[in-house]
Backbone as a ProteinNet text record, in pm:
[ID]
protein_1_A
[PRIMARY]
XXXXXXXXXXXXXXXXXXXXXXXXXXXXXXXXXXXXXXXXXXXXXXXXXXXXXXXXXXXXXXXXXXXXXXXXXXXXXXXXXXXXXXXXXXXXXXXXXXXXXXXXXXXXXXXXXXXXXXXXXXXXXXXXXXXXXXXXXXXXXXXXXXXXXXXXXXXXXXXXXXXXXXXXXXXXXXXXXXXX
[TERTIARY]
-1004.3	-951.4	-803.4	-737.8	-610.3	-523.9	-453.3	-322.5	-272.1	-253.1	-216.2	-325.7	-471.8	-523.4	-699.2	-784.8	-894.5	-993.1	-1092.8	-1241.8	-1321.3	-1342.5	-1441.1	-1514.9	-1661.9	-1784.4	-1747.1	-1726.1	-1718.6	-1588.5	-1465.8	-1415.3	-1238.2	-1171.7	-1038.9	-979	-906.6	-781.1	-665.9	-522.3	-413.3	-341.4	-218.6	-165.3	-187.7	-139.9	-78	-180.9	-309.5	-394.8	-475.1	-492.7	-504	-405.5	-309.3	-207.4	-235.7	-227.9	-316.6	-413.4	-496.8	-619.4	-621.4	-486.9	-471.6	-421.3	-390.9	-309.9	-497.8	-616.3	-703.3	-762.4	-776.6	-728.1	-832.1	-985.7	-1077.6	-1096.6	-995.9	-964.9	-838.1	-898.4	-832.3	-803.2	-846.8	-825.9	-915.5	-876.1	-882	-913.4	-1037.2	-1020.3	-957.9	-857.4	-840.6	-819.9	-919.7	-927.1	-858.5	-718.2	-608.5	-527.2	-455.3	-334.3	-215.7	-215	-76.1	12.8	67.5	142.7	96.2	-5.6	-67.6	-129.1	-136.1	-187.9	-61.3	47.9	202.5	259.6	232.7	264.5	179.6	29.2	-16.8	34.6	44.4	90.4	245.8	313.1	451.8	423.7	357.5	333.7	271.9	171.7	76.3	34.1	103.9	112.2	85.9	162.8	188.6	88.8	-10.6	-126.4	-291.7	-264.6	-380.8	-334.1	-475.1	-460.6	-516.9	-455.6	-501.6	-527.6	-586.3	-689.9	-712.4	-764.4	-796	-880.4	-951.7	-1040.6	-1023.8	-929.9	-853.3	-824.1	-846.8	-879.2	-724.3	-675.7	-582.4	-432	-437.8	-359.4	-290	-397.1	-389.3	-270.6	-204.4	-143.4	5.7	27.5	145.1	164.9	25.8	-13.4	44.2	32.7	61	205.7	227.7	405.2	484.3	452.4	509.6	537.7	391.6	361.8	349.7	312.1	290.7	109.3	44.6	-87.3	-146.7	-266.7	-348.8	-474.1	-524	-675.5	-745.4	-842	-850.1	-1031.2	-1045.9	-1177.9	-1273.9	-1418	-1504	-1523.7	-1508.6	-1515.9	-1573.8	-1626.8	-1717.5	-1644.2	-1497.1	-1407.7	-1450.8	-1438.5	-1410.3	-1553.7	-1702.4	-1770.6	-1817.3	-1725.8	-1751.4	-1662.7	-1522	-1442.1	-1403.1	-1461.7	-1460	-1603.6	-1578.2	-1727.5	-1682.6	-1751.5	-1747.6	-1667.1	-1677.5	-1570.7	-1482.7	-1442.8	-1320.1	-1271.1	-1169.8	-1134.5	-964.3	-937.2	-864	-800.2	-861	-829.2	-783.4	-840.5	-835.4	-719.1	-659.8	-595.3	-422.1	-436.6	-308.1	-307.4	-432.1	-408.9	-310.8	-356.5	-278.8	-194.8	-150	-0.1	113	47.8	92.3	162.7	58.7	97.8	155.3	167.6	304.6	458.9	411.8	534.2	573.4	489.8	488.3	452.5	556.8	521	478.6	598.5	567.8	432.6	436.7	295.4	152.1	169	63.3	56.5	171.6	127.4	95.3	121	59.2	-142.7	-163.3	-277.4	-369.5	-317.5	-329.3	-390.4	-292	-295.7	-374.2	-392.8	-503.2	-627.4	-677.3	-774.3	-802	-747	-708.8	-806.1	-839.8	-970.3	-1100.2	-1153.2	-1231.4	-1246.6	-1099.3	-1132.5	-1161.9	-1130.2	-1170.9	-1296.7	-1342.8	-1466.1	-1569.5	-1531.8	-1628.2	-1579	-1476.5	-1443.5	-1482	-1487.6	-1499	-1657.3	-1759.7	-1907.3	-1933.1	-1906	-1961.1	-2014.4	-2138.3	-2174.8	-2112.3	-2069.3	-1986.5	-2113.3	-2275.6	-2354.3	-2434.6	-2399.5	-2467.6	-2406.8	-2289.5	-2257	-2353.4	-2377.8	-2470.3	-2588.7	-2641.4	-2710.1	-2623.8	-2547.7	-2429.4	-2357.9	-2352.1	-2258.3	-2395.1	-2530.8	-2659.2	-2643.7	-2650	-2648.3	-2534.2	-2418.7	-2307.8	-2337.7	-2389.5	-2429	-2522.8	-2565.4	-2730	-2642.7	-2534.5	-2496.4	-2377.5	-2346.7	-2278.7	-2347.9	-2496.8	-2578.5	-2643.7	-2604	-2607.6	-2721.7	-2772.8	-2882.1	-2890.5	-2866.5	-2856.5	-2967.9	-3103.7	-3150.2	-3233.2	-3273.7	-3343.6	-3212.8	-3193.9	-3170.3	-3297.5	-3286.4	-3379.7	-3370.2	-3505.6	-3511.6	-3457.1	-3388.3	-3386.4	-3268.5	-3176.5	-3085.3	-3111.7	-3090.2	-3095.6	-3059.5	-3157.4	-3130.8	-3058.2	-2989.4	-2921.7	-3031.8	-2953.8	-3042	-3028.1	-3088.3	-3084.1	-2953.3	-2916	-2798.9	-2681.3	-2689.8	-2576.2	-2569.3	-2686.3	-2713.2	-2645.2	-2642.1	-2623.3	-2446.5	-2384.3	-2230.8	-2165.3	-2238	-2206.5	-2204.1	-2328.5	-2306.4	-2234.3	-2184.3	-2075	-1927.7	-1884.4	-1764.5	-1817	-1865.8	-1863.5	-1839.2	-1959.5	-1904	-1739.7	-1727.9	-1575.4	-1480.9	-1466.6	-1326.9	-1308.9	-1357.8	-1318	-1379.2	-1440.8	-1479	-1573.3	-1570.6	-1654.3	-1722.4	-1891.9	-1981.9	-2005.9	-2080.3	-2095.7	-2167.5	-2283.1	-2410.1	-2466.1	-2553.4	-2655.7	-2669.3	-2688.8	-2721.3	-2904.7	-2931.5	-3060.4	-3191.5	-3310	-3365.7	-3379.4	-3417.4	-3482.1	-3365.1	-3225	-3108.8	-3129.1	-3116.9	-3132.1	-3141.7
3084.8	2957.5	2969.3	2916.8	2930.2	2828.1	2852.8	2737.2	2660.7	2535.4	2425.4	2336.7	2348.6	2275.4	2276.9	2166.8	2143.7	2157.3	2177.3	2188.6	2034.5	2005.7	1881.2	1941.2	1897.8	1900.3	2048.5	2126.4	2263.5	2336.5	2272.1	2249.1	2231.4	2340.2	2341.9	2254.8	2109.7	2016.3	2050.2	2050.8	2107.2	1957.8	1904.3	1764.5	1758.8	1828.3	1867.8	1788.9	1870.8	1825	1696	1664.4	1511	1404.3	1440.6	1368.5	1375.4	1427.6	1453.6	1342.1	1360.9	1312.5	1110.8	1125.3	922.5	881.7	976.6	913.4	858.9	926.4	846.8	709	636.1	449.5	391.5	507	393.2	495.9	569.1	666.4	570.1	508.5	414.8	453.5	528.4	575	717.3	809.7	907.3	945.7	1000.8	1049.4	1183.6	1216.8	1374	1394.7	1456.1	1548.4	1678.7	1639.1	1801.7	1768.5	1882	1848.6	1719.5	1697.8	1581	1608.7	1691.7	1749.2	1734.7	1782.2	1769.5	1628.5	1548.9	1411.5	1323.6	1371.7	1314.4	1335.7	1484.2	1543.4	1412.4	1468.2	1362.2	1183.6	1155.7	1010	973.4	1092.7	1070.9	1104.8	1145.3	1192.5	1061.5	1008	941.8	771.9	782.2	588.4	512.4	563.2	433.6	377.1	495.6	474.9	481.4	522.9	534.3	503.9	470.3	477.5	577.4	667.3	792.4	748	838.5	800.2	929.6	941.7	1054.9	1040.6	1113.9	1016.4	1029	1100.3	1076.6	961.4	903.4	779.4	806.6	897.7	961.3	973.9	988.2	956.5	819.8	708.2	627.9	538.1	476	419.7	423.8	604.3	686.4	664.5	702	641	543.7	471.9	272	295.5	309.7	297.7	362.8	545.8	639.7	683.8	634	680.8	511.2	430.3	244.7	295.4	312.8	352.6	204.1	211.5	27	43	155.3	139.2	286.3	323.5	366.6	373.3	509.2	530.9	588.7	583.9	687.5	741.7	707.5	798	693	712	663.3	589.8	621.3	539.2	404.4	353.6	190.1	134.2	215.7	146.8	213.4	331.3	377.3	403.6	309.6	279.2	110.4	58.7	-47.2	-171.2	-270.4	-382.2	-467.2	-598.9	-705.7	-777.9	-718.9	-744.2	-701.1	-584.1	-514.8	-435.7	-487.2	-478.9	-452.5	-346.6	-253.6	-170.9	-130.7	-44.8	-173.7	-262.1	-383.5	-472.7	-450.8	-493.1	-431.1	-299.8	-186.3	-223.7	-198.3	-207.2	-321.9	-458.2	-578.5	-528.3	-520.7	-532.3	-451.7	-305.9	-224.3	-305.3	-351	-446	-516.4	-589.1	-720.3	-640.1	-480.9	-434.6	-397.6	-449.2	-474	-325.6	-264.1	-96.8	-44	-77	-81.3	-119.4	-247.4	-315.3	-239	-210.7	-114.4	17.9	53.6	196.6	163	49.9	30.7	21.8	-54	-75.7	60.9	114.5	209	343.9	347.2	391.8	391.2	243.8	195.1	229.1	336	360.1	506.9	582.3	709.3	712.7	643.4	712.6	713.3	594.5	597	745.2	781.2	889.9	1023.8	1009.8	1146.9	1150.3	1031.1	995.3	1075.2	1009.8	1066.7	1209.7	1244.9	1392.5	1534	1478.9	1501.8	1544.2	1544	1524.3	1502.6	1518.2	1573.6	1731.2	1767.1	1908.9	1964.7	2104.3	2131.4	2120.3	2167.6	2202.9	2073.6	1973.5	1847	1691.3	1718.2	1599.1	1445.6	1495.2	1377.4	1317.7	1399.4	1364.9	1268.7	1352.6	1252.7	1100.1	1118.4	998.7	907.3	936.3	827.5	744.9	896.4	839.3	752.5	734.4	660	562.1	517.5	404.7	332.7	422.2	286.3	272.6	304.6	317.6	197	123.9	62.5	-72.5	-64.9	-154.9	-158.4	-45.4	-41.1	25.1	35.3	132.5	254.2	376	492.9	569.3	608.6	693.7	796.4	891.2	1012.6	1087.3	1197.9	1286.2	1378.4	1373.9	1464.6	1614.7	1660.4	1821.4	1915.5	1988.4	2082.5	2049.5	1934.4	1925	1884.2	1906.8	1891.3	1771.1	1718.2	1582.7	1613	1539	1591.2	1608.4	1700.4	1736.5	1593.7	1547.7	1476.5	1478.4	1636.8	1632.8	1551.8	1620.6	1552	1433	1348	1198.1	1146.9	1208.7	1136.6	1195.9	1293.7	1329.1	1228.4	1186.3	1103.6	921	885	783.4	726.1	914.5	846	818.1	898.1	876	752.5	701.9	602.8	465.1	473.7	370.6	360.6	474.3	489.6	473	459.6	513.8	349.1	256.9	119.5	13	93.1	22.7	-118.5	-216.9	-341.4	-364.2	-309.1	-276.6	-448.8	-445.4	-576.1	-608.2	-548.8	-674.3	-510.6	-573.1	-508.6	-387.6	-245.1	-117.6	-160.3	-95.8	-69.7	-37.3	-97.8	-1.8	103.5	156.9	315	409.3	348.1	450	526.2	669.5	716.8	828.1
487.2	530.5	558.5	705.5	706.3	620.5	570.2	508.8	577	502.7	549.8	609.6	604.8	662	550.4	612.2	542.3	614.2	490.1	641.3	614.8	725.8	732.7	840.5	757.2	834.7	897.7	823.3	875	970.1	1011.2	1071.6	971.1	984.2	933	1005.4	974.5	1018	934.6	1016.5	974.5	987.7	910	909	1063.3	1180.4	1293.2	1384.1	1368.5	1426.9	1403.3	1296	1219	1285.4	1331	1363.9	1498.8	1614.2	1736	1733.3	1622.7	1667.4	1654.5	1592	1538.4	1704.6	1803.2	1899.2	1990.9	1934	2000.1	1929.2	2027.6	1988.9	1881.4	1883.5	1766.9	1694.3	1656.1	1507.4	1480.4	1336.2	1267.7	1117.3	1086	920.4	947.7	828.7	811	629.7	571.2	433.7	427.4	379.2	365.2	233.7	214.6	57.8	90.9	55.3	50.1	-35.1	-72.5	-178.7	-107.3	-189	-198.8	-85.8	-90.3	15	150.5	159.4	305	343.4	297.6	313.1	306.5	223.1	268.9	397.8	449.2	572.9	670.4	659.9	763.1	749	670.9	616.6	735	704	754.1	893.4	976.2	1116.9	1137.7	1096.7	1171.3	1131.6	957.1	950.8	1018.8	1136.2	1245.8	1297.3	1325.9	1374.1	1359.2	1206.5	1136.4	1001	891	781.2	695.6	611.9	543.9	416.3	341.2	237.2	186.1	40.6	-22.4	-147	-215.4	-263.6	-402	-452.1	-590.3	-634.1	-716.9	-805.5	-856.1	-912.4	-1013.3	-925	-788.8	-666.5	-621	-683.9	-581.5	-628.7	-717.2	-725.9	-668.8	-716.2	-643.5	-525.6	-432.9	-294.6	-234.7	-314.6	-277	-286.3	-424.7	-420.4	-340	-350.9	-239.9	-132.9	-68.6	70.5	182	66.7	112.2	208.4	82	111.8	152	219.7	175.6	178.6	217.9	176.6	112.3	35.4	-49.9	-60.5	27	105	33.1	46.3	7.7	-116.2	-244.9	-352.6	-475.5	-556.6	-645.7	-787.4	-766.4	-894.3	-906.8	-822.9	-776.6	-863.2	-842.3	-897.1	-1041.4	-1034.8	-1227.7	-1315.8	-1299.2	-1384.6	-1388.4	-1305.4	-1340.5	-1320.9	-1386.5	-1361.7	-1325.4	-1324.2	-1302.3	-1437.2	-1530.7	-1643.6	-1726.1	-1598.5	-1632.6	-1476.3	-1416	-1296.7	-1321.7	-1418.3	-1409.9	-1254.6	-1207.3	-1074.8	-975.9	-965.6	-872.1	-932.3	-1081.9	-1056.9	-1082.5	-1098.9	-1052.6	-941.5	-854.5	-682.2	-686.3	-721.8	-651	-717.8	-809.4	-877.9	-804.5	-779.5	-701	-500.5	-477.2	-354.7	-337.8	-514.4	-511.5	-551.1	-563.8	-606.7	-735.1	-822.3	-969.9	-1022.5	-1005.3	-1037.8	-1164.6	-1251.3	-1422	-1449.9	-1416.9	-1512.6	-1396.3	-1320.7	-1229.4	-1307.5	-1314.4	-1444.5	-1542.7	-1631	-1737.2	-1713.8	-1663	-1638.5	-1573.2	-1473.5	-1457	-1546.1	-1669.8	-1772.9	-1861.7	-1890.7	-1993.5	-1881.2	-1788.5	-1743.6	-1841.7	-1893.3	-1910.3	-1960.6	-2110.3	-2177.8	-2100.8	-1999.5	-1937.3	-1850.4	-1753	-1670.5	-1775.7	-1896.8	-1993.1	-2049.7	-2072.6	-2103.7	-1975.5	-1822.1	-1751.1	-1724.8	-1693.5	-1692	-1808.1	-1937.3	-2026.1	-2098	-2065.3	-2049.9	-1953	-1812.9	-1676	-1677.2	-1707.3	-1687.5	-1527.3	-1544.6	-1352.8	-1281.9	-1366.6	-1267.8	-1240.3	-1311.8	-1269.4	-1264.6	-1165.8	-1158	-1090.7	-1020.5	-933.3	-1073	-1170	-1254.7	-1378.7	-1384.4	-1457.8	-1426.3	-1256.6	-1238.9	-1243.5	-1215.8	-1187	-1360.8	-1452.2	-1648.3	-1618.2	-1595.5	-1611.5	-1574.7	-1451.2	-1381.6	-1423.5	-1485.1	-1602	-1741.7	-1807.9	-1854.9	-1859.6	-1741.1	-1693.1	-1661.3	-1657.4	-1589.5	-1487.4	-1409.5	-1268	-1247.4	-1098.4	-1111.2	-1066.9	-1109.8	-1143.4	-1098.9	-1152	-1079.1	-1142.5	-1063.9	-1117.7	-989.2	-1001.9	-898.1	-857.8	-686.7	-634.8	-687.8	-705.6	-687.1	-578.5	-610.3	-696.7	-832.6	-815.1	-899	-997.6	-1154	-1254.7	-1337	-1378.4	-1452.8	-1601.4	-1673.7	-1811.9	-1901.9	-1965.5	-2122.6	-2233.3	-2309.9	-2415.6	-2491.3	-2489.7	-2557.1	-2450.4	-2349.2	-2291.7	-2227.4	-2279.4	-2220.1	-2370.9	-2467.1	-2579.8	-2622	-2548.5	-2559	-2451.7	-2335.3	-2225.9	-2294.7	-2312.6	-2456.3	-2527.3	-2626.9	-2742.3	-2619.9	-2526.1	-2498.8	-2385.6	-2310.8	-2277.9	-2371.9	-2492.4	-2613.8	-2642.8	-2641.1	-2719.5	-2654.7	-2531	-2409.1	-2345.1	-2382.8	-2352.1	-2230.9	-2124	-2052.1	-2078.2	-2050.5	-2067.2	-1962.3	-2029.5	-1875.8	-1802.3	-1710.9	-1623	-1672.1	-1722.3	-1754.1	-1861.3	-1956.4	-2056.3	-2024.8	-2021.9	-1990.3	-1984.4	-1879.7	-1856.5	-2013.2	-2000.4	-2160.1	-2151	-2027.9	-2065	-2079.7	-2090.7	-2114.9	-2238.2	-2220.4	-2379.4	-2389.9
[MASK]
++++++++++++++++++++++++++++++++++++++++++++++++++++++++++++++++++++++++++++++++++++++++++++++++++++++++++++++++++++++++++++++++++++++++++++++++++++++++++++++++++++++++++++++++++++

């Protein structure tokens, strides 16, 4: 892979060319999963005319304040760190928008045990099985994962469990019964 640039859909984009590509009129936003750097690069070339995005949860606030980010694309935070009765992320975002920087990191912050909780008991070889447990776990509806991918072991439905109990989130509605 050459430096400085990412592959989408098979296909290395460099800030350079990302930036090229905002000057066509119904390319309106852009996700780029690259380091910081390179999504600042594109940010500062192309603002004007597109909106960039990245799908770091752990990014985004910096985003808002640093770069004057506004939308915040594609990635699965939004519906597994927060519920319907705990809207944490939604509300750094606003705070972040009214400017309210401090109290946006605070809140922000008080996300921490949650992101260690899911980071923390995510098997590497089975995330998709993991984020479905989280989501019944949450209330939501979650899933079997298709074959060939691996559903969790008992043990790690029940290490996923204790740190969800423990890390603070206040799910939306009852966890599903067959969670377990």
């Amino acid at each position: 892979m050459r430096s400085g640039a990412t592959r989408i859909s098979g296909y290395l984009m460099s800030p350079q060319l990302c930036n090229r590509l905002a000057d066509i009129e119904n390319v309106v936003a852009i996700k780029y999963s690259v380091p910081r750097p390179m999504y600042a690069e594109l940010t500062r070339l192309a603002s004007d005319r597109i909106l960039v995005s990245t799908a770091s949860e752990e990014e985004w606030l910096d985003n808002i304040l640093e770069l004057g980010w506004q939308l915040y694309l594609c990635s699965s935070p939004p519906y597994l760190i927060q519920t319907a009765n705990d809207l944490r992320m939604r509300e750094y975002t606003d705070l972040a928008f009214r400017g309210e920087a401090e109290k946006a990191r605070a809140v922000r912050d008080s996300l921490n045990p949650v992101r260690e909780a899911l980071r923390g008991t995510r098997p590497a070889e089975k995330p998709h099985a993991h984020q479905k447990y989280w989501q019944e776990l949450l209330g939501q509806v979650g899933g079997r994962v298709r074959p060939p991918m691996l559903e969790l072991t008992e043990a790690e439905k029940a290490a996923t469990r204790a740190a969800f109990e423990s890390c603070g989130l206040k799910p939306g509605k009852a966890p599903l019964a067959k969670v377990g």
